[in-house]
């Protein structure tokens, strides 16, 4: 189990750190777009769409990395004060009953969504926009696949924490 946890962590570390460079690209693109709009009174449709595509990539592909490091948003009125074992139980139950099934639903439904977009070579309906909309649609399933793997890894870690406490 520890080897699987480590391999998933290494994968999501690599993906998260790689995707973080999209943030730099997005900032540069937005600066160029703003400069173009204010100084030349002109805006390009493809630039605005590329900004949304990069944001989607950052959010979807970076979610597992954020979850791995426990940096996601959490309303933890009580959670902070719980013992490691109780936190492990909460994480395990939450992963098994909520996160993993939700990830599976999104992966299954987004596959059909992205595949039909690929078959039709769907592009934007906007003149001057980006072609190949299936690329950004594919990021949905891919991002949730990485999140599913991280949920499995976190569940295995919770099981190890619970078993360690029960054997002590």
PDB file of C-alpha atoms in Angstrom:
ATOM      1  CA  UNK A   1       0.000   0.000   0.000  1.00  0.00           C
ATOM      2  CA  UNK A   2       2.803   2.398   0.863  1.00  0.00           C
ATOM      3  CA  UNK A   3       4.383   1.923  -2.577  1.00  0.00           C
ATOM      4  CA  UNK A   4       1.081   2.698  -4.329  1.00  0.00           C
ATOM      5  CA  UNK A   5       0.586   5.786  -2.138  1.00  0.00           C
ATOM      6  CA  UNK A   6       4.106   6.944  -2.983  1.00  0.00           C
ATOM      7  CA  UNK A   7       3.685   6.378  -6.747  1.00  0.00           C
ATOM      8  CA  UNK A   8       0.399   8.309  -6.840  1.00  0.00           C
ATOM      9  CA  UNK A   9       2.013  11.128  -4.839  1.00  0.00           C
ATOM     10  CA  UNK A  10       4.969  11.296  -7.228  1.00  0.00           C
ATOM     11  CA  UNK A  11       2.603  11.362 -10.230  1.00  0.00           C
ATOM     12  CA  UNK A  12       0.413  14.125  -8.783  1.00  0.00           C
ATOM     13  CA  UNK A  13       3.478  16.096  -7.669  1.00  0.00           C
ATOM     14  CA  UNK A  14       4.830  15.990 -11.206  1.00  0.00           C
ATOM     15  CA  UNK A  15       1.489  16.964 -12.738  1.00  0.00           C
ATOM     16  CA  UNK A  16       0.856  19.729 -10.194  1.00  0.00           C
ATOM     17  CA  UNK A  17       4.292  21.281 -10.612  1.00  0.00           C
ATOM     18  CA  UNK A  18       4.074  21.004 -14.400  1.00  0.00           C
ATOM     19  CA  UNK A  19       0.600  22.557 -14.496  1.00  0.00           C
ATOM     20  CA  UNK A  20       1.753  25.399 -12.254  1.00  0.00           C
ATOM     21  CA  UNK A  21       3.646  26.752 -15.274  1.00  0.00           C
ATOM     22  CA  UNK A  22       0.284  27.289 -16.956  1.00  0.00           C
ATOM     23  CA  UNK A  23      -0.317  29.973 -14.337  1.00  0.00           C
ATOM     24  CA  UNK A  24       2.686  31.909 -15.638  1.00  0.00           C
ATOM     25  CA  UNK A  25       1.467  31.467 -19.221  1.00  0.00           C
ATOM     26  CA  UNK A  26      -2.001  32.657 -18.195  1.00  0.00           C
ATOM     27  CA  UNK A  27      -0.644  35.802 -16.524  1.00  0.00           C
ATOM     28  CA  UNK A  28       1.457  36.642 -19.590  1.00  0.00           C
ATOM     29  CA  UNK A  29      -1.501  36.034 -21.902  1.00  0.00           C
ATOM     30  CA  UNK A  30      -3.815  38.229 -19.810  1.00  0.00           C
ATOM     31  CA  UNK A  31      -1.220  41.030 -19.761  1.00  0.00           C
ATOM     32  CA  UNK A  32      -0.886  40.875 -23.553  1.00  0.00           C
ATOM     33  CA  UNK A  33      -4.663  40.801 -23.944  1.00  0.00           C
ATOM     34  CA  UNK A  34      -5.139  43.814 -21.656  1.00  0.00           C
ATOM     35  CA  UNK A  35      -2.347  45.733 -23.412  1.00  0.00           C
ATOM     36  CA  UNK A  36      -3.849  44.932 -26.817  1.00  0.00           C
ATOM     37  CA  UNK A  37      -7.332  45.957 -25.688  1.00  0.00           C
ATOM     38  CA  UNK A  38      -6.422  49.263 -24.014  1.00  0.00           C
ATOM     39  CA  UNK A  39      -3.704  50.518 -26.333  1.00  0.00           C
ATOM     40  CA  UNK A  40      -5.065  49.302 -29.656  1.00  0.00           C
ATOM     41  CA  UNK A  41      -8.764  49.170 -28.731  1.00  0.00           C
ATOM     42  CA  UNK A  42      -8.879  45.653 -30.076  1.00  0.00           C
ATOM     43  CA  UNK A  43      -9.483  42.258 -28.522  1.00  0.00           C
ATOM     44  CA  UNK A  44      -8.984  38.824 -29.990  1.00  0.00           C
ATOM     45  CA  UNK A  45     -11.622  36.157 -29.379  1.00  0.00           C
ATOM     46  CA  UNK A  46      -9.038  33.388 -29.377  1.00  0.00           C
ATOM     47  CA  UNK A  47      -7.085  35.125 -26.587  1.00  0.00           C
ATOM     48  CA  UNK A  48     -10.097  35.251 -24.299  1.00  0.00           C
ATOM     49  CA  UNK A  49     -10.901  31.611 -25.027  1.00  0.00           C
ATOM     50  CA  UNK A  50      -7.302  30.557 -24.470  1.00  0.00           C
ATOM     51  CA  UNK A  51      -7.397  32.309 -21.094  1.00  0.00           C
ATOM     52  CA  UNK A  52     -10.408  30.197 -20.098  1.00  0.00           C
ATOM     53  CA  UNK A  53      -8.789  27.027 -21.433  1.00  0.00           C
ATOM     54  CA  UNK A  54      -5.596  27.656 -19.452  1.00  0.00           C
ATOM     55  CA  UNK A  55      -7.627  28.420 -16.327  1.00  0.00           C
ATOM     56  CA  UNK A  56      -9.571  25.180 -16.803  1.00  0.00           C
ATOM     57  CA  UNK A  57      -6.307  23.255 -17.155  1.00  0.00           C
ATOM     58  CA  UNK A  58      -4.864  24.836 -14.011  1.00  0.00           C
ATOM     59  CA  UNK A  59      -7.982  24.128 -11.993  1.00  0.00           C
ATOM     60  CA  UNK A  60      -8.788  20.632 -13.281  1.00  0.00           C
ATOM     61  CA  UNK A  61      -5.272  19.225 -13.539  1.00  0.00           C
ATOM     62  CA  UNK A  62      -4.066  20.911 -10.347  1.00  0.00           C
ATOM     63  CA  UNK A  63      -6.933  19.728  -8.129  1.00  0.00           C
ATOM     64  CA  UNK A  64      -5.304  16.390  -7.246  1.00  0.00           C
ATOM     65  CA  UNK A  65      -2.038  18.123  -6.348  1.00  0.00           C
ATOM     66  CA  UNK A  66      -3.917  20.524  -4.076  1.00  0.00           C
ATOM     67  CA  UNK A  67      -5.845  17.631  -2.508  1.00  0.00           C
ATOM     68  CA  UNK A  68      -2.645  15.648  -2.002  1.00  0.00           C
ATOM     69  CA  UNK A  69      -1.117  18.440   0.059  1.00  0.00           C
ATOM     70  CA  UNK A  70      -4.398  19.009   1.928  1.00  0.00           C
ATOM     71  CA  UNK A  71      -4.521  22.601   0.692  1.00  0.00           C
ATOM     72  CA  UNK A  72      -8.093  22.467  -0.603  1.00  0.00           C
ATOM     73  CA  UNK A  73     -10.866  24.563   0.884  1.00  0.00           C
ATOM     74  CA  UNK A  74     -12.348  22.994   3.982  1.00  0.00           C
ATOM     75  CA  UNK A  75     -14.772  24.331   6.537  1.00  0.00           C
ATOM     76  CA  UNK A  76     -13.262  22.738   9.583  1.00  0.00           C
ATOM     77  CA  UNK A  77     -15.041  24.007  12.642  1.00  0.00           C
ATOM     78  CA  UNK A  78     -14.447  20.726  14.442  1.00  0.00           C
ATOM     79  CA  UNK A  79     -11.977  18.797  12.257  1.00  0.00           C
ATOM     80  CA  UNK A  80      -8.910  20.753  13.415  1.00  0.00           C
ATOM     81  CA  UNK A  81      -9.320  19.630  17.015  1.00  0.00           C
ATOM     82  CA  UNK A  82      -9.843  15.923  16.238  1.00  0.00           C
ATOM     83  CA  UNK A  83      -7.236  13.239  16.798  1.00  0.00           C
ATOM     84  CA  UNK A  84      -5.304  11.774  13.859  1.00  0.00           C
ATOM     85  CA  UNK A  85      -7.404   8.609  14.033  1.00  0.00           C
ATOM     86  CA  UNK A  86     -10.721  10.471  13.954  1.00  0.00           C
ATOM     87  CA  UNK A  87      -9.491  12.640  11.053  1.00  0.00           C
ATOM     88  CA  UNK A  88      -8.472   9.463   9.227  1.00  0.00           C
ATOM     89  CA  UNK A  89     -11.959   8.016   9.725  1.00  0.00           C
ATOM     90  CA  UNK A  90     -13.609  11.205   8.456  1.00  0.00           C
ATOM     91  CA  UNK A  91     -11.310  11.302   5.423  1.00  0.00           C
ATOM     92  CA  UNK A  92     -11.874   7.636   4.671  1.00  0.00           C
ATOM     93  CA  UNK A  93     -15.672   7.870   4.898  1.00  0.00           C
ATOM     94  CA  UNK A  94     -15.730  11.100   2.905  1.00  0.00           C
ATOM     95  CA  UNK A  95     -13.540   9.604   0.192  1.00  0.00           C
ATOM     96  CA  UNK A  96     -15.408   6.302  -0.046  1.00  0.00           C
ATOM     97  CA  UNK A  97     -18.947   7.663   0.025  1.00  0.00           C
ATOM     98  CA  UNK A  98     -18.589  11.053  -1.624  1.00  0.00           C
ATOM     99  CA  UNK A  99     -15.358  11.825  -3.487  1.00  0.00           C
ATOM    100  CA  UNK A 100     -14.631   8.491  -5.188  1.00  0.00           C
ATOM    101  CA  UNK A 101     -18.205   7.943  -6.460  1.00  0.00           C
ATOM    102  CA  UNK A 102     -18.408  11.579  -7.627  1.00  0.00           C
ATOM    103  CA  UNK A 103     -15.084  11.238  -9.484  1.00  0.00           C
ATOM    104  CA  UNK A 104     -16.295   8.041 -11.165  1.00  0.00           C
ATOM    105  CA  UNK A 105     -19.530   9.712 -12.292  1.00  0.00           C
ATOM    106  CA  UNK A 106     -17.658  12.697 -13.732  1.00  0.00           C
ATOM    107  CA  UNK A 107     -15.065  10.493 -15.475  1.00  0.00           C
ATOM    108  CA  UNK A 108     -17.720   8.287 -17.091  1.00  0.00           C
ATOM    109  CA  UNK A 109     -19.935  11.144 -18.234  1.00  0.00           C
ATOM    110  CA  UNK A 110     -17.093  13.408 -19.356  1.00  0.00           C
ATOM    111  CA  UNK A 111     -15.594  10.643 -21.501  1.00  0.00           C
ATOM    112  CA  UNK A 112     -18.686  10.611 -23.728  1.00  0.00           C
ATOM    113  CA  UNK A 113     -18.736  14.410 -23.729  1.00  0.00           C
ATOM    114  CA  UNK A 114     -15.088  14.740 -24.847  1.00  0.00           C
ATOM    115  CA  UNK A 115     -15.261  11.813 -27.269  1.00  0.00           C
ATOM    116  CA  UNK A 116     -18.258  13.207 -29.165  1.00  0.00           C
ATOM    117  CA  UNK A 117     -16.501  16.578 -29.301  1.00  0.00           C
ATOM    118  CA  UNK A 118     -13.439  14.836 -30.767  1.00  0.00           C
ATOM    119  CA  UNK A 119     -15.508  12.962 -33.360  1.00  0.00           C
ATOM    120  CA  UNK A 120     -17.079  16.183 -34.589  1.00  0.00           C
ATOM    121  CA  UNK A 121     -13.786  18.086 -34.322  1.00  0.00           C
ATOM    122  CA  UNK A 122     -15.781  20.644 -32.370  1.00  0.00           C
ATOM    123  CA  UNK A 123     -14.466  24.164 -32.311  1.00  0.00           C
ATOM    124  CA  UNK A 124     -15.816  27.308 -30.819  1.00  0.00           C
ATOM    125  CA  UNK A 125     -19.003  28.764 -32.270  1.00  0.00           C
ATOM    126  CA  UNK A 126     -17.418  32.225 -32.055  1.00  0.00           C
ATOM    127  CA  UNK A 127     -15.763  33.664 -35.176  1.00  0.00           C
ATOM    128  CA  UNK A 128     -12.019  33.904 -34.639  1.00  0.00           C
ATOM    129  CA  UNK A 129     -12.130  31.475 -31.717  1.00  0.00           C
ATOM    130  CA  UNK A 130     -10.131  28.346 -30.987  1.00  0.00           C
ATOM    131  CA  UNK A 131     -10.542  25.025 -32.776  1.00  0.00           C
ATOM    132  CA  UNK A 132     -10.301  21.630 -31.049  1.00  0.00           C
ATOM    133  CA  UNK A 133     -12.601  22.210 -28.109  1.00  0.00           C
ATOM    134  CA  UNK A 134     -12.247  18.487 -27.292  1.00  0.00           C
ATOM    135  CA  UNK A 135      -8.850  19.238 -25.755  1.00  0.00           C
ATOM    136  CA  UNK A 136     -10.301  21.343 -22.955  1.00  0.00           C
ATOM    137  CA  UNK A 137     -13.243  18.940 -22.601  1.00  0.00           C
ATOM    138  CA  UNK A 138     -10.789  16.052 -22.202  1.00  0.00           C
ATOM    139  CA  UNK A 139      -9.179  17.850 -19.276  1.00  0.00           C
ATOM    140  CA  UNK A 140     -12.358  17.254 -17.259  1.00  0.00           C
ATOM    141  CA  UNK A 141     -12.012  13.477 -17.315  1.00  0.00           C
ATOM    142  CA  UNK A 142      -8.242  13.609 -17.002  1.00  0.00           C
ATOM    143  CA  UNK A 143      -8.340  15.956 -14.016  1.00  0.00           C
ATOM    144  CA  UNK A 144     -10.937  13.846 -12.228  1.00  0.00           C
ATOM    145  CA  UNK A 145      -8.901  10.698 -12.977  1.00  0.00           C
ATOM    146  CA  UNK A 146      -5.928  12.228 -11.165  1.00  0.00           C
ATOM    147  CA  UNK A 147      -8.247  13.326  -8.348  1.00  0.00           C
ATOM    148  CA  UNK A 148      -9.660   9.775  -8.139  1.00  0.00           C
ATOM    149  CA  UNK A 149      -6.143   8.361  -7.862  1.00  0.00           C
ATOM    150  CA  UNK A 150      -5.356  10.845  -5.095  1.00  0.00           C
ATOM    151  CA  UNK A 151      -8.602   9.970  -3.291  1.00  0.00           C
ATOM    152  CA  UNK A 152      -7.567   6.305  -3.407  1.00  0.00           C
ATOM    153  CA  UNK A 153      -4.115   7.221  -2.108  1.00  0.00           C
ATOM    154  CA  UNK A 154      -5.582   9.330   0.705  1.00  0.00           C
ATOM    155  CA  UNK A 155      -7.986   6.513   1.592  1.00  0.00           C
ATOM    156  CA  UNK A 156      -5.100   4.041   1.803  1.00  0.00           C
ATOM    157  CA  UNK A 157      -3.185   6.495   4.000  1.00  0.00           C
ATOM    158  CA  UNK A 158      -6.232   6.828   6.251  1.00  0.00           C
ATOM    159  CA  UNK A 159      -6.467   3.032   6.517  1.00  0.00           C
ATOM    160  CA  UNK A 160      -2.787   2.869   7.494  1.00  0.00           C
ATOM    161  CA  UNK A 161      -3.353   5.560  10.149  1.00  0.00           C
ATOM    162  CA  UNK A 162      -6.404   3.760  11.533  1.00  0.00           C
ATOM    163  CA  UNK A 163      -4.648   0.372  11.586  1.00  0.00           C
ATOM    164  CA  UNK A 164      -1.553   1.859  13.204  1.00  0.00           C
ATOM    165  CA  UNK A 165      -3.687   3.356  15.986  1.00  0.00           C
ATOM    166  CA  UNK A 166      -5.603   0.098  16.524  1.00  0.00           C
ATOM    167  CA  UNK A 167      -2.397  -1.959  16.756  1.00  0.00           C
ATOM    168  CA  UNK A 168      -0.756   0.430  19.247  1.00  0.00           C
TER     169      UNK A 168
END
